[in-house]
Amino acid sequence: MQIRPYRLSKLELGDFTLAGYSVAGEESVILAPELDCAFDIGKCPREALTVNHVLLSHGHMDHAAGLPYYFAQRDFQGVACGTVLAPAALVGPLERLMVAWGAVEGHIPPHRFVGMRPGEEYEIRRNLLARAFATRHLPGSLGFAVVDVRQKLKEEFLGLSGPQIVELKNKGVEITHRLEVPLVAFLGDTGPANYSDLPFVANARALLIECTFFDEEHYSRARAGKHLHVRDLPGVLEGMDCERIIIIHVTRRTNMGAARKLLRKALPKDILDRITFLMSRRHIEEE
Ligand SMILES: [Zn+2]
Ligand SMILES: [Zn+2]
């Protein structure tokens, strides 16, 4: 028996970090500790207990299995109940799951599900929101963008002194405008779509994009399971201005060295230079 150490892979992106484990059909969880959220929960690795929000893209077991454990462990550790943003249609079944699990364990831990529909927003904390958008995977499946919202002084007032600004404010003049800085866009599992039409995706600092299949003979599998194949990437990534493009959810059937070769063939250099894989530490180290 070979023991595989279970370790998350980590990526530093300046003022925030992404850490995760994402292998198709096995487990997918990406944590953004500074943004106080996880993109899907996977089997709920210990590190995921520290974030207060889970942004759930869809109900497949490899993305959602850890939810009852997340609530139960936080309760056990005396941490306040977390919040799970989930596709609206899943809230009922998830509530029933908690009740069923409660019957197994003898106790239902505090839990909170918030149903989300495309276009809806949820405030993670002041000036940081999660915005849901539709994806092409399961009915109701969602992607999420985490957006930093800043109030900026309007250009015409930039030269004014503090007291002058206060005076304008007292007169009821609107002195600031709203500036949105999308930090992360997460596509969940998805077939091809024009995500770059969504400005909060195209301009996100980091794009988390699944690419489940790389081998040519897996193309029909990608279509059947509503996933991305490396052949889809040039189209889906066209118009994306993201600083970092992070590929997740690669199948274990694919050798990473071969995947990188196929990626180099498929994409222009300006996109390749921005791409990183995020799977597991071991996976990256093994290649
Ligand atoms: Zn998946
Ligand atoms: Zn899925």
XYZ file of C-alpha atoms and ligand atoms in Angstrom:
289
model
C 0.000 0.000 0.000
C 1.314 3.350 -0.990
C 0.506 6.187 1.410
C -0.059 9.494 -0.319
C 0.385 12.544 1.831
C -2.678 14.743 1.579
C -1.438 18.190 0.938
C -2.918 21.299 -0.554
C -1.122 23.198 -3.240
C -0.559 26.895 -2.599
C -0.344 29.927 -4.854
C 0.577 33.428 -3.655
C -1.146 36.216 -5.569
C 0.145 39.344 -3.856
C -2.417 40.387 -1.270
C -4.225 37.065 -1.222
C -3.487 33.357 -1.425
C -5.201 30.461 -3.114
C -4.650 26.989 -1.723
C -6.376 23.865 -2.833
C -6.689 20.349 -4.008
C -8.502 19.785 -7.260
C -8.604 16.529 -9.174
C -11.612 15.676 -11.366
C -13.980 13.104 -9.917
C -11.937 12.865 -6.719
C -12.065 16.150 -4.862
C -12.149 19.856 -5.608
C -11.645 22.559 -2.979
C -9.880 25.911 -3.376
C -9.413 28.148 -0.339
C -8.923 31.893 -0.361
C -8.180 32.555 3.340
C -7.767 36.336 3.016
C -11.076 36.517 1.153
C -12.683 34.371 3.868
C -14.108 31.839 1.442
C -13.682 28.462 -0.203
C -14.629 27.682 -3.782
C -16.374 24.328 -3.279
C -15.530 22.243 -0.227
C -14.340 18.894 -1.581
C -14.061 16.499 1.344
C -13.411 19.455 3.679
C -9.693 19.370 4.406
C -8.795 20.681 7.862
C -7.632 24.013 6.426
C -11.137 24.666 5.014
C -12.596 24.923 8.530
C -10.997 28.340 8.973
C -12.988 30.173 6.277
C -16.494 31.434 7.075
C -18.007 31.068 3.603
C -18.254 28.244 1.106
C -19.211 29.121 -2.464
C -20.703 25.915 -3.827
C -20.818 25.600 -7.617
C -22.918 22.417 -7.897
C -23.847 19.258 -6.062
C -21.430 16.655 -7.434
C -19.927 14.654 -4.585
C -16.308 15.570 -5.342
C -17.230 19.251 -4.802
C -19.819 19.036 -2.031
C -19.241 15.950 0.146
C -17.546 17.843 2.988
C -20.446 20.212 3.761
C -21.948 18.330 6.762
C -18.427 17.782 8.115
C -17.667 21.513 7.696
C -20.660 22.491 9.849
C -20.183 19.674 12.378
C -16.468 20.288 12.918
C -16.911 24.030 13.297
C -19.590 23.375 15.886
C -17.330 20.864 17.655
C -14.488 23.387 17.708
C -16.779 26.099 19.050
C -16.429 28.237 15.931
C -19.435 30.248 14.741
C -21.628 28.627 12.100
C -20.356 29.179 8.558
C -22.403 30.191 5.531
C -22.710 28.151 2.353
C -23.814 29.961 -0.797
C -25.363 27.291 -2.998
C -27.416 27.078 -6.190
C -30.960 27.934 -5.052
C -32.429 24.564 -6.057
C -29.974 22.726 -3.797
C -30.954 24.459 -0.557
C -33.924 22.158 0.105
C -31.979 18.927 -0.508
C -29.021 20.228 1.517
C -31.302 21.077 4.449
C -32.720 17.544 4.279
C -29.206 16.159 4.158
C -28.373 17.961 7.396
C -31.515 16.535 9.008
C -30.647 13.022 7.787
C -27.095 13.376 9.041
C -28.452 14.675 12.340
C -30.482 11.471 12.674
C -27.279 9.494 12.130
C -25.199 11.516 14.555
C -27.908 12.371 17.077
C -27.484 16.101 16.704
C -27.888 18.624 13.883
C -25.090 21.181 13.951
C -25.903 24.854 13.299
C -25.764 25.434 9.556
C -26.719 28.125 7.092
C -27.422 27.784 3.383
C -28.103 30.817 1.205
C -29.720 30.040 -2.155
C -28.130 31.930 -5.039
C -29.320 32.586 -8.577
C -27.323 34.005 -11.494
C -26.725 37.726 -11.005
C -27.291 37.648 -7.241
C -24.738 38.987 -4.798
C -23.853 38.224 -1.217
C -21.719 40.402 1.036
C -18.866 38.309 2.443
C -17.812 41.295 4.504
C -17.899 45.056 4.105
C -16.665 45.936 0.608
C -16.210 42.309 -0.467
C -18.966 40.503 -2.294
C -19.568 37.204 -4.024
C -21.499 37.435 -7.293
C -23.048 34.318 -8.812
C -23.319 33.607 -12.522
C -24.679 30.711 -14.559
C -22.383 27.933 -15.759
C -22.935 25.049 -18.166
C -22.659 21.908 -16.140
C -25.818 20.938 -14.230
C -29.187 22.718 -14.119
C -28.718 25.703 -11.806
C -24.942 25.249 -11.511
C -23.072 28.443 -10.649
C -19.754 30.186 -10.922
C -18.707 32.902 -8.476
C -16.705 36.088 -8.683
C -15.315 37.628 -5.516
C -15.303 41.377 -5.985
C -13.620 44.062 -3.926
C -15.841 47.152 -3.919
C -14.146 50.477 -3.306
C -15.516 53.992 -3.026
C -13.195 56.294 -4.939
C -13.177 60.073 -4.859
C -14.461 61.370 -8.192
C -11.773 62.725 -10.473
C -13.088 66.312 -10.371
C -12.632 66.422 -6.571
C -9.126 64.946 -6.390
C -7.394 68.293 -5.791
C -9.653 69.400 -2.928
C -8.650 69.686 0.722
C -10.243 67.694 3.534
C -12.515 70.526 4.742
C -13.638 71.294 1.158
C -14.602 67.658 0.703
C -16.505 67.636 3.979
C -18.337 70.788 2.880
C -19.400 69.174 -0.395
C -20.471 66.064 1.456
C -22.579 68.138 3.857
C -24.260 69.763 0.863
C -25.256 66.300 -0.270
C -22.926 66.205 -3.283
C -22.052 62.681 -4.422
C -18.255 62.880 -4.137
C -17.335 59.240 -4.668
C -17.995 56.642 -7.315
C -18.116 52.904 -6.936
C -15.131 50.982 -8.233
C -15.300 47.222 -8.557
C -12.092 45.210 -8.487
C -12.813 41.556 -9.245
C -10.235 39.438 -7.434
C -11.135 35.845 -8.272
C -13.515 34.352 -10.803
C -14.330 30.667 -10.388
C -16.082 28.821 -13.202
C -16.869 25.669 -11.227
C -17.319 22.701 -13.565
C -18.469 23.784 -16.979
C -18.724 23.186 -20.677
C -17.569 25.955 -23.038
C -19.290 29.356 -22.810
C -18.447 33.016 -23.451
C -17.431 33.878 -19.912
C -15.208 36.723 -21.087
C -18.442 38.623 -21.848
C -18.794 39.035 -18.066
C -16.497 41.931 -17.085
C -16.110 40.653 -13.507
C -14.742 37.402 -14.966
C -12.650 38.811 -17.821
C -10.981 41.368 -15.507
C -10.559 39.197 -12.412
C -7.016 39.114 -11.094
C -7.181 35.331 -10.911
C -9.324 33.027 -13.002
C -9.982 29.535 -11.669
C -10.857 27.491 -14.723
C -11.428 23.782 -14.915
C -9.797 21.835 -17.727
C -10.716 18.248 -17.033
C -9.487 16.629 -20.241
C -6.367 16.943 -22.368
C -6.104 13.725 -24.392
C -7.559 13.898 -27.883
C -9.606 10.729 -27.340
C -11.238 12.294 -24.279
C -12.946 15.031 -26.288
C -16.306 13.236 -26.443
C -16.076 12.579 -22.699
C -15.699 16.331 -22.143
C -18.849 17.036 -24.164
C -20.852 14.277 -22.473
C -19.888 15.363 -18.937
C -20.121 19.105 -19.713
C -16.490 19.798 -18.977
C -13.704 21.683 -20.704
C -11.144 19.991 -22.916
C -7.825 21.625 -23.768
C -9.244 22.143 -27.288
C -11.881 24.479 -25.770
C -9.375 26.707 -23.982
C -8.411 29.052 -26.856
C -12.084 29.982 -27.328
C -12.983 30.251 -23.645
C -9.840 32.234 -22.775
C -10.166 34.684 -25.646
C -10.732 38.165 -24.245
C -9.734 37.204 -20.698
C -7.496 39.894 -19.191
C -6.841 37.978 -15.960
C -3.322 38.295 -14.530
C -3.311 34.635 -13.554
C -5.171 31.784 -15.175
C -5.271 28.807 -12.857
C -6.196 25.432 -14.275
C -7.947 23.099 -11.862
C -9.917 19.831 -11.973
C -7.614 17.875 -14.303
C -8.372 14.166 -14.497
C -5.862 11.715 -13.076
C -6.004 9.885 -16.393
C -3.779 12.606 -17.800
C -0.042 12.726 -17.336
C 0.930 16.260 -16.294
C 3.957 16.430 -18.583
C 1.767 15.484 -21.543
C -0.875 17.997 -20.434
C 1.661 20.819 -20.455
C 2.834 19.840 -23.935
C -0.727 19.849 -25.264
C -1.343 23.184 -23.584
C 1.726 24.698 -25.270
C 0.409 23.525 -28.637
C -3.074 24.864 -28.016
C -2.428 28.361 -26.677
C -0.539 31.512 -27.690
C 2.415 32.576 -25.541
C 0.739 35.599 -23.918
C -1.878 33.271 -22.438
C 0.580 30.468 -21.594
C 2.707 32.889 -19.578
C -0.246 33.530 -17.257
C -1.191 29.881 -16.710
C -0.550 27.825 -13.571
C -1.879 24.395 -12.613
C -3.377 23.953 -9.180
C -4.047 20.356 -8.217
C -2.232 18.828 -5.277
C 1.314 19.333 -4.073
C 2.186 15.751 -4.815
C 0.710 15.940 -8.304
C 2.817 18.947 -9.206
C 5.965 17.518 -7.628
C 5.610 14.148 -9.339
C 5.854 15.378 -12.893
Zn -16.121 17.980 -10.760
Zn -19.309 18.280 -11.659
